[in-house]
Coordinates of C-alpha atoms in Angstrom, one line a residue:
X1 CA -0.1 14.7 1.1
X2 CA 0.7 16.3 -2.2
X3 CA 2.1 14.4 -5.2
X4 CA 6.0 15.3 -5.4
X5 CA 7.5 13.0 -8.3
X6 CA 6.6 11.5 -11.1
X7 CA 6.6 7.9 -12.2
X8 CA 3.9 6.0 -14.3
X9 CA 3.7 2.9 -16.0
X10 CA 1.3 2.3 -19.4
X11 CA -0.5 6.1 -18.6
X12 CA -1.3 4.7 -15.4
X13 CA 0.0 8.0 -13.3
X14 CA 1.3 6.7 -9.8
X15 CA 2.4 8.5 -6.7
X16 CA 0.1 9.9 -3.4
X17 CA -2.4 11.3 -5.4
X18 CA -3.5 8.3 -6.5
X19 CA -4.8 5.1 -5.5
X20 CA -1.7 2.5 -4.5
X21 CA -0.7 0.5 -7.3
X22 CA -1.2 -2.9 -6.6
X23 CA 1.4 -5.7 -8.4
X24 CA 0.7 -9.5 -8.1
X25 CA 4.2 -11.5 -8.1
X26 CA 3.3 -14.8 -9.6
X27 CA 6.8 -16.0 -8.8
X28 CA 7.4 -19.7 -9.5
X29 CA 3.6 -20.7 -8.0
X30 CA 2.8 -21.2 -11.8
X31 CA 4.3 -24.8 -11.3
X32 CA 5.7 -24.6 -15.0
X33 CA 2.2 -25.2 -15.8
X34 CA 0.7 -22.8 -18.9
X35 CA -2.9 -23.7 -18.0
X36 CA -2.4 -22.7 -14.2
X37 CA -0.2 -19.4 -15.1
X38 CA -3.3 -18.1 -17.3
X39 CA -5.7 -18.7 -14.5
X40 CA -3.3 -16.3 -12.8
X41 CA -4.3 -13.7 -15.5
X42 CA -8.0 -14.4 -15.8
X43 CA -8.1 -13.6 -11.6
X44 CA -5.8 -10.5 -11.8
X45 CA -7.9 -9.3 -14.7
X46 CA -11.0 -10.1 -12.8
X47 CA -9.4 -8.2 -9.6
X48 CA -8.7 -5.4 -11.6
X49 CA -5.5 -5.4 -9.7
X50 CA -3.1 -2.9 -11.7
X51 CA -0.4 -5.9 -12.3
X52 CA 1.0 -8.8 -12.9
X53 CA 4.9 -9.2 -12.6
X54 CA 6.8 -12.5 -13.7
X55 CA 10.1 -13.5 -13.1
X56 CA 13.0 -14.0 -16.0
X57 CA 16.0 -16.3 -15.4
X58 CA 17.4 -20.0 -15.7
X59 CA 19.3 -21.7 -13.1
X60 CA 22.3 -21.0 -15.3
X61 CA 21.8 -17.1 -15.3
X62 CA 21.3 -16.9 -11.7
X63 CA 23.7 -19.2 -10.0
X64 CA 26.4 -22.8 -10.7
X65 CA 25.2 -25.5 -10.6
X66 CA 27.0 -27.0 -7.6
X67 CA 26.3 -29.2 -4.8
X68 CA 29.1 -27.7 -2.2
X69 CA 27.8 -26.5 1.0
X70 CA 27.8 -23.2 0.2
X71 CA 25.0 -23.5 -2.8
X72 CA 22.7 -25.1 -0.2
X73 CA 19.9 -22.5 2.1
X74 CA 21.5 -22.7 5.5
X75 CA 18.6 -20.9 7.2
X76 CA 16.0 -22.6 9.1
X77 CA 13.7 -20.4 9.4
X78 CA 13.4 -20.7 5.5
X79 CA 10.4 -22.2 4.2
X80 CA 13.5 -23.3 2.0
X81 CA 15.8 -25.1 4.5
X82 CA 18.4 -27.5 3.2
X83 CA 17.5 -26.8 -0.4
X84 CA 20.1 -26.3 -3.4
X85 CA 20.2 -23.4 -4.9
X86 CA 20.2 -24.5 -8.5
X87 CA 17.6 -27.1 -8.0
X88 CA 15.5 -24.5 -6.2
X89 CA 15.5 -22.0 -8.9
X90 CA 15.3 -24.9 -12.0
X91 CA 11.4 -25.4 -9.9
X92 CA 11.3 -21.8 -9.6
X93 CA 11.9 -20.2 -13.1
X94 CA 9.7 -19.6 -15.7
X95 CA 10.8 -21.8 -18.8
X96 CA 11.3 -18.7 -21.9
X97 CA 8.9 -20.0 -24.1
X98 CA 6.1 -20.3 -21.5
X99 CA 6.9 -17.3 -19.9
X100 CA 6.6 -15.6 -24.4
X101 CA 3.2 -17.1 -24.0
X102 CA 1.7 -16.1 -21.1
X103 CA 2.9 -12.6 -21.8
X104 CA 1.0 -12.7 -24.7
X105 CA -1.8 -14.2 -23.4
X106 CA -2.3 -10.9 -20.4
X107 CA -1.4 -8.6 -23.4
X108 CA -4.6 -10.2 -25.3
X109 CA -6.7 -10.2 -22.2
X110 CA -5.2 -6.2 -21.6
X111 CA -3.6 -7.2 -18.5
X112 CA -0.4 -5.3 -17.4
X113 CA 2.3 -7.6 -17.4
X114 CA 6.3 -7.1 -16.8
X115 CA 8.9 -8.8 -15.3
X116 CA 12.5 -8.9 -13.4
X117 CA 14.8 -9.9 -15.2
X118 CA 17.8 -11.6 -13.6
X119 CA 20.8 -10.8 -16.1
X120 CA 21.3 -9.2 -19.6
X121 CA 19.6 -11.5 -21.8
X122 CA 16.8 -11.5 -20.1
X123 CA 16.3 -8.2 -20.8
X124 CA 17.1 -9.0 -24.6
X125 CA 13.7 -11.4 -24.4
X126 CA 12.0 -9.1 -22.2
X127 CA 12.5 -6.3 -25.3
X128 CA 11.3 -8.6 -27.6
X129 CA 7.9 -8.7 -26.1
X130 CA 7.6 -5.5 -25.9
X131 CA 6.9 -5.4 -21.7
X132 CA 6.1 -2.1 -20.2
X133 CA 8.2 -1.8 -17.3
X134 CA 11.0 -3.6 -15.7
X135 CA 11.2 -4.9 -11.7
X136 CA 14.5 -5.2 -10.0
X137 CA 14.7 -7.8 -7.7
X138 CA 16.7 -6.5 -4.3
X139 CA 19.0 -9.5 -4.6
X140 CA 20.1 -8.0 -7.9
X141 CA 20.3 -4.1 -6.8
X142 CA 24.6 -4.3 -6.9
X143 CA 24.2 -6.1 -10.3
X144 CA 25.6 -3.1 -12.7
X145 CA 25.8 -4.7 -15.2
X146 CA 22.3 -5.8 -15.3
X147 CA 21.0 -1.9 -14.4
X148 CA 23.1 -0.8 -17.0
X149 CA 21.3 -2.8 -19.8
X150 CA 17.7 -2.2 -17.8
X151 CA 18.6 1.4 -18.0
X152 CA 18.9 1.8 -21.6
X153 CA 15.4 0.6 -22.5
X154 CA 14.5 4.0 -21.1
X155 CA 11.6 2.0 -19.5
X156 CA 10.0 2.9 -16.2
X157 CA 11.9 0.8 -13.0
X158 CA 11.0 -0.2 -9.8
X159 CA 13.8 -1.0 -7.6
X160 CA 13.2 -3.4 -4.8
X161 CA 15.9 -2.4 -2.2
X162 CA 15.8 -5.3 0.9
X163 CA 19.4 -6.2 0.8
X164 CA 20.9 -2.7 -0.1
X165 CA 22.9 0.2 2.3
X166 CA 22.1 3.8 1.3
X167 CA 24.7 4.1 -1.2
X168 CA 23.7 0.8 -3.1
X169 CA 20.4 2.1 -3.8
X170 CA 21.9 5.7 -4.4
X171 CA 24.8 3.8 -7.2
X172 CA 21.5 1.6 -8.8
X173 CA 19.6 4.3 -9.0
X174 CA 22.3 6.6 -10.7
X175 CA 23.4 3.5 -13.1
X176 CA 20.1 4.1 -14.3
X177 CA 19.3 7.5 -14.7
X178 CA 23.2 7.3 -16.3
X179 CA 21.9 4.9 -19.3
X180 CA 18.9 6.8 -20.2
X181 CA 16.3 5.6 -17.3
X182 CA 14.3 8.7 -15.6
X183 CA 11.2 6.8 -14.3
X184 CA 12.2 5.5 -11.2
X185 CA 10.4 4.1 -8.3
X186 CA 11.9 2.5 -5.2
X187 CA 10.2 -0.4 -2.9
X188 CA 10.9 -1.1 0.8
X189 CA 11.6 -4.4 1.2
X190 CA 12.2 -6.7 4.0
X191 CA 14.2 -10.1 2.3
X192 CA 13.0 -13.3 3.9
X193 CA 10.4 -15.8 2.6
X194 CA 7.5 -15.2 4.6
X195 CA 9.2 -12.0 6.9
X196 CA 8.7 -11.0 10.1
X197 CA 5.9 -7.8 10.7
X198 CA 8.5 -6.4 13.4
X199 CA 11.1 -6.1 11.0
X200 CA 8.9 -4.0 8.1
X201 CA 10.3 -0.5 9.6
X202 CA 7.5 1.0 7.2
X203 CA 9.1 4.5 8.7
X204 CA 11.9 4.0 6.3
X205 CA 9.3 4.7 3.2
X206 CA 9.2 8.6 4.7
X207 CA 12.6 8.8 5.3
X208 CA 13.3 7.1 1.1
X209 CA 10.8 9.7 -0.3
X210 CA 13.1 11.9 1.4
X211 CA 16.6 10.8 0.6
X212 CA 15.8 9.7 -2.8
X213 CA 13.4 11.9 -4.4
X214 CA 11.3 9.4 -6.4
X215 CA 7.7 7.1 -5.9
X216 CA 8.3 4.8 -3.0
X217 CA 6.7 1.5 -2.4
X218 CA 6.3 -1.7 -0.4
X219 CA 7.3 -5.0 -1.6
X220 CA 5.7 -7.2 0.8
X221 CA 6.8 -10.6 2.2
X222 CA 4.6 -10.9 5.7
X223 CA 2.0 -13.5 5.4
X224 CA -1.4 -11.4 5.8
X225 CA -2.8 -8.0 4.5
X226 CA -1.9 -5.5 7.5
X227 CA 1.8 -4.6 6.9
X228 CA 0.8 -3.4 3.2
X229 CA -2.6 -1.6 4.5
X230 CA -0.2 0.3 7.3
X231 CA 2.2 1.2 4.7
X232 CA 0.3 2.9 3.1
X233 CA -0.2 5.8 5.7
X234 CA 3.7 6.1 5.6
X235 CA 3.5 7.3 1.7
X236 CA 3.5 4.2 0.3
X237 CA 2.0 4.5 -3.9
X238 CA 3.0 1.3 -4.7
X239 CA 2.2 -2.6 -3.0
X240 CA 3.7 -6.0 -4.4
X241 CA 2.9 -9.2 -3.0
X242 CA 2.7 -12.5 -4.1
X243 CA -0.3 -14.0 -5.5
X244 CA -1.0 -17.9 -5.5
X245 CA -4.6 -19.9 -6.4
X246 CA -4.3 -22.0 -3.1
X247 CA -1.6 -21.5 -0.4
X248 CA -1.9 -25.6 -0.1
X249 CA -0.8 -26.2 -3.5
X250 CA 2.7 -27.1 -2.8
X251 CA 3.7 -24.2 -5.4
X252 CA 7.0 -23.1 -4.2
X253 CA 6.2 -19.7 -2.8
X254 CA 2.4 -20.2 -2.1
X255 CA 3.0 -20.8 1.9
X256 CA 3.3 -16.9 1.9
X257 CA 1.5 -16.2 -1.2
X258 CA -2.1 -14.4 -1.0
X259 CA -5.2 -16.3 -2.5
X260 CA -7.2 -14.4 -5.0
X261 CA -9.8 -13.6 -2.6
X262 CA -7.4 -12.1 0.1
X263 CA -5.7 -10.2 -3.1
X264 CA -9.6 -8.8 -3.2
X265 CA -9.7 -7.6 0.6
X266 CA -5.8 -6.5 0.2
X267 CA -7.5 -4.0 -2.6
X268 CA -10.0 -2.8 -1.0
X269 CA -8.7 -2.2 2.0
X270 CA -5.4 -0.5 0.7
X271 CA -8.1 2.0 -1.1
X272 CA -9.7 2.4 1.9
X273 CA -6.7 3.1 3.7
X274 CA -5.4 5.9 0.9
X275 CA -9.1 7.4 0.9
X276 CA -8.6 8.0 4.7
X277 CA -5.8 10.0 4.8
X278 CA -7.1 13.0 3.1
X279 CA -5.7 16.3 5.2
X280 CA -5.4 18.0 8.2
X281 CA -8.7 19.2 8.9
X282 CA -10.2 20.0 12.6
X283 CA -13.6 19.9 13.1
X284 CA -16.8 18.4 11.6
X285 CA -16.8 17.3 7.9
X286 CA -19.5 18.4 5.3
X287 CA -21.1 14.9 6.2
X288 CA -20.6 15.5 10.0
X289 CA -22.5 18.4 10.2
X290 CA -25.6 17.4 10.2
X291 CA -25.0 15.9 13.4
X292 CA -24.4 19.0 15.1
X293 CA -27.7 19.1 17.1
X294 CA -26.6 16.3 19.0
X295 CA -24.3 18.2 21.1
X296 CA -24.7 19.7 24.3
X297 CA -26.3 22.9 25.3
X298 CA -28.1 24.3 27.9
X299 CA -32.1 23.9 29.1
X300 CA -34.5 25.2 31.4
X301 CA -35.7 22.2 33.0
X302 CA -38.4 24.4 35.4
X303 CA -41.6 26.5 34.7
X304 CA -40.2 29.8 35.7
X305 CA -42.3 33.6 35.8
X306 CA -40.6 36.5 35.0
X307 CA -38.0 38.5 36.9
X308 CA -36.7 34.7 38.1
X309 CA -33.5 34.8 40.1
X310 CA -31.5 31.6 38.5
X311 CA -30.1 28.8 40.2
X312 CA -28.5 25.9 38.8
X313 CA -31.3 23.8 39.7
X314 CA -33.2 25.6 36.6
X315 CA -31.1 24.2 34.1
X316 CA -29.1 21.4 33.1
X317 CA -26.7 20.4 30.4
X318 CA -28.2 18.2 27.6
X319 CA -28.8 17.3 24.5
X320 CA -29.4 18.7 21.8
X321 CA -27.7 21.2 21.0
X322 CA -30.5 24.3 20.5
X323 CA -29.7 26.5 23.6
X324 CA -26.4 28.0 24.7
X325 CA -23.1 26.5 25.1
X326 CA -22.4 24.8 28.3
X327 CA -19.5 27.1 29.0
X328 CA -22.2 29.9 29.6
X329 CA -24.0 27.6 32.7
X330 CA -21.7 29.2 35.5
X331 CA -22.2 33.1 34.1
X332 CA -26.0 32.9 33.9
X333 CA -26.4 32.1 37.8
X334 CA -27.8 34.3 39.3
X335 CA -29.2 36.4 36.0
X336 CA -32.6 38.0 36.5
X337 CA -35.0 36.4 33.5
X338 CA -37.1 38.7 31.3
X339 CA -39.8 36.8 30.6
X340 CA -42.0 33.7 31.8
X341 CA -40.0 30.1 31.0
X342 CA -41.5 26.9 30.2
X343 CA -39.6 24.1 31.2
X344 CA -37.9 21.6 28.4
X345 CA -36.8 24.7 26.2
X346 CA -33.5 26.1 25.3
X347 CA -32.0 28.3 27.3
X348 CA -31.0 32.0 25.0
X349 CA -28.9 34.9 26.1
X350 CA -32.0 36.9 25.1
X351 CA -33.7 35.3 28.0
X352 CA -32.1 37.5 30.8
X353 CA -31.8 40.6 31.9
X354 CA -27.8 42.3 32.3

């Protein structure tokens, strides 16, 4: 695969040439609790995952507070069921002045840490401390407004796109580039809280890449490691997943959260992944070559004098692989030998007389 676009974050160059870029979503699993969001830090850091994205909003920036039916999370397959919108985001956000110090704290630890911010004046804060990039959550991708002020920071994007039609993420992704943004990346997405494997269609990443000319990621809601490993091998430079110290914690996204240690294995097994895809090459590698001996070829397996008539009782088709090919075994039947055979040696064309 050869690198095709450009898109980087802090000097970190990202895109197929590179190893995946791995973003931990903290989310709202901090519990409004400082002490437990800078453990989140101290384990990225540790990791060494490339990462850590926060989220920027109030209740009041991202929806009414209202208790009509339609505020409420009708599905039941939602790990959310029942609850109200505004009371679920109030548990869910970040509050600003938290959210200003644990910025700072991953900036003192040199940890890369940015954020999605949910309407304009988050944005305004998000300037003001100076974050490197900006995430745009798929929920938000038809909020212009919003990618209008994102775009003028002139800050590298990614673009989740789970709940957008072709021309959504083609309008985003033009708002952008129209108020000053030209490092853009996109992320598949598939939007329910934990999602279904079976509805990942990683084959859309080839087919973005495509359509969109830009870096092209996965944003990753399936519970588990093996949709984000498998997207890779579908030119995926870029995984998000959620991150959480203890899936039991009652945190409100940790149910399909990864603990630090599967954020580990996710890591080195996305690397692995990437490493194997190298290119199309036939035949043994520089490593494989050395076990070249063990393939067939052809012996004498009979004590044989000179002037011999052979028959296929004189030689079999073994390993290793010192005598002729086995494609030869049919052609020297019936060859007159040129000198005295000991059994247990490998056969040569030099051996017979034509």
């Amino acid at each position: 695969m050869k690198k095709k676009f450009h898109f980087e974050i802090n000097k970190r160059k990202i895109g197929l040439k590179y190893p995946p870029y791995i973003i931990a979503e903290m989310s709202g699993n901090h519990s409004h609790n400082i002490k437990k969001a800078f453990k989140f830090i101290d384990k990225i850091k540790e990791l060494n995952i490339d990462a850590i994205k926060l989220q920027t909003f109030t209740p009041d920036t991202i929806t009414i507070n209202s208790k009509s039916k339609e505020f409420l999370i009708k599905d039941k397959n939602s790990i959310w069921y029942g609850r109200n919108l505004f009371d679920l985001y109030k548990e869910a956000h970040m509050p600003w002045k938290m959210q200003e110090e644990v910025i700072k704290y991953a900036q003192k630890n040199k940890v890369v840490c940015f954020s999605s911010p949910f309407d304009e004046t988050a944005v305004d804060f998000l300037e003001k401390m100076n974050v490197p990039a900006y995430k745009v959550a798929s929920f938000e991708i038809n909020h212009i407004p919003l990618l209008e002020r994102i775009g003028k920071t002139k800050k590298p994007v990614i673009l989740s796109t789970g709940l957008a039609y072709k021309n959504e993420i083609r309008l985003a992704i033009n708002t952008l580039k129209k108020n000053g943004c030209k490092n853009i990346a996109l992320l598949k997405c598939t939007s329910n809280y934990p999602a279904d494997p079976s509805f990942s269609n990683l084959e859309t990443i080839r087919d973005m890449r495509k359509n969109f000319h830009c870096e092209v990621g996965l944003s990753d809601h399936t519970k588990g490691i093996g949709v984000a490993i498998a997207s890779i091998v579908f030119g995926s430079s870029i995984i998000e997943k959620h991150i959480t110290l203890d899936v039991n914690d009652g945190a409100i996204d940790s149910k399909f959260s990864l603990e630090p240690n599967d954020f580990k294995k996710l890591k080195i097994e996305v690397e692995n992944c990437w490493n194997s895809i190298g290119k199309i090459a036939y035949g043994p590698t520089k490593d494989d070559k050395k076990n070249l001996k063990f393939k067939r070829s052809i012996y004498f397996i009979k004590n044989n004098k000179k002037n011999h008539i052979l028959t296929n009782e004189d030689i079999k088709i073994v390993r290793p692989n010192n005598g002729i090919e086995p494609k030869y075994f049919e052609k020297i039947i019936g060859k007159r030998l040129n000198k005295n055979i000991k059994k247990n040696t490998p056969v040569k064309i030099k051996d017979f007389k034509f």
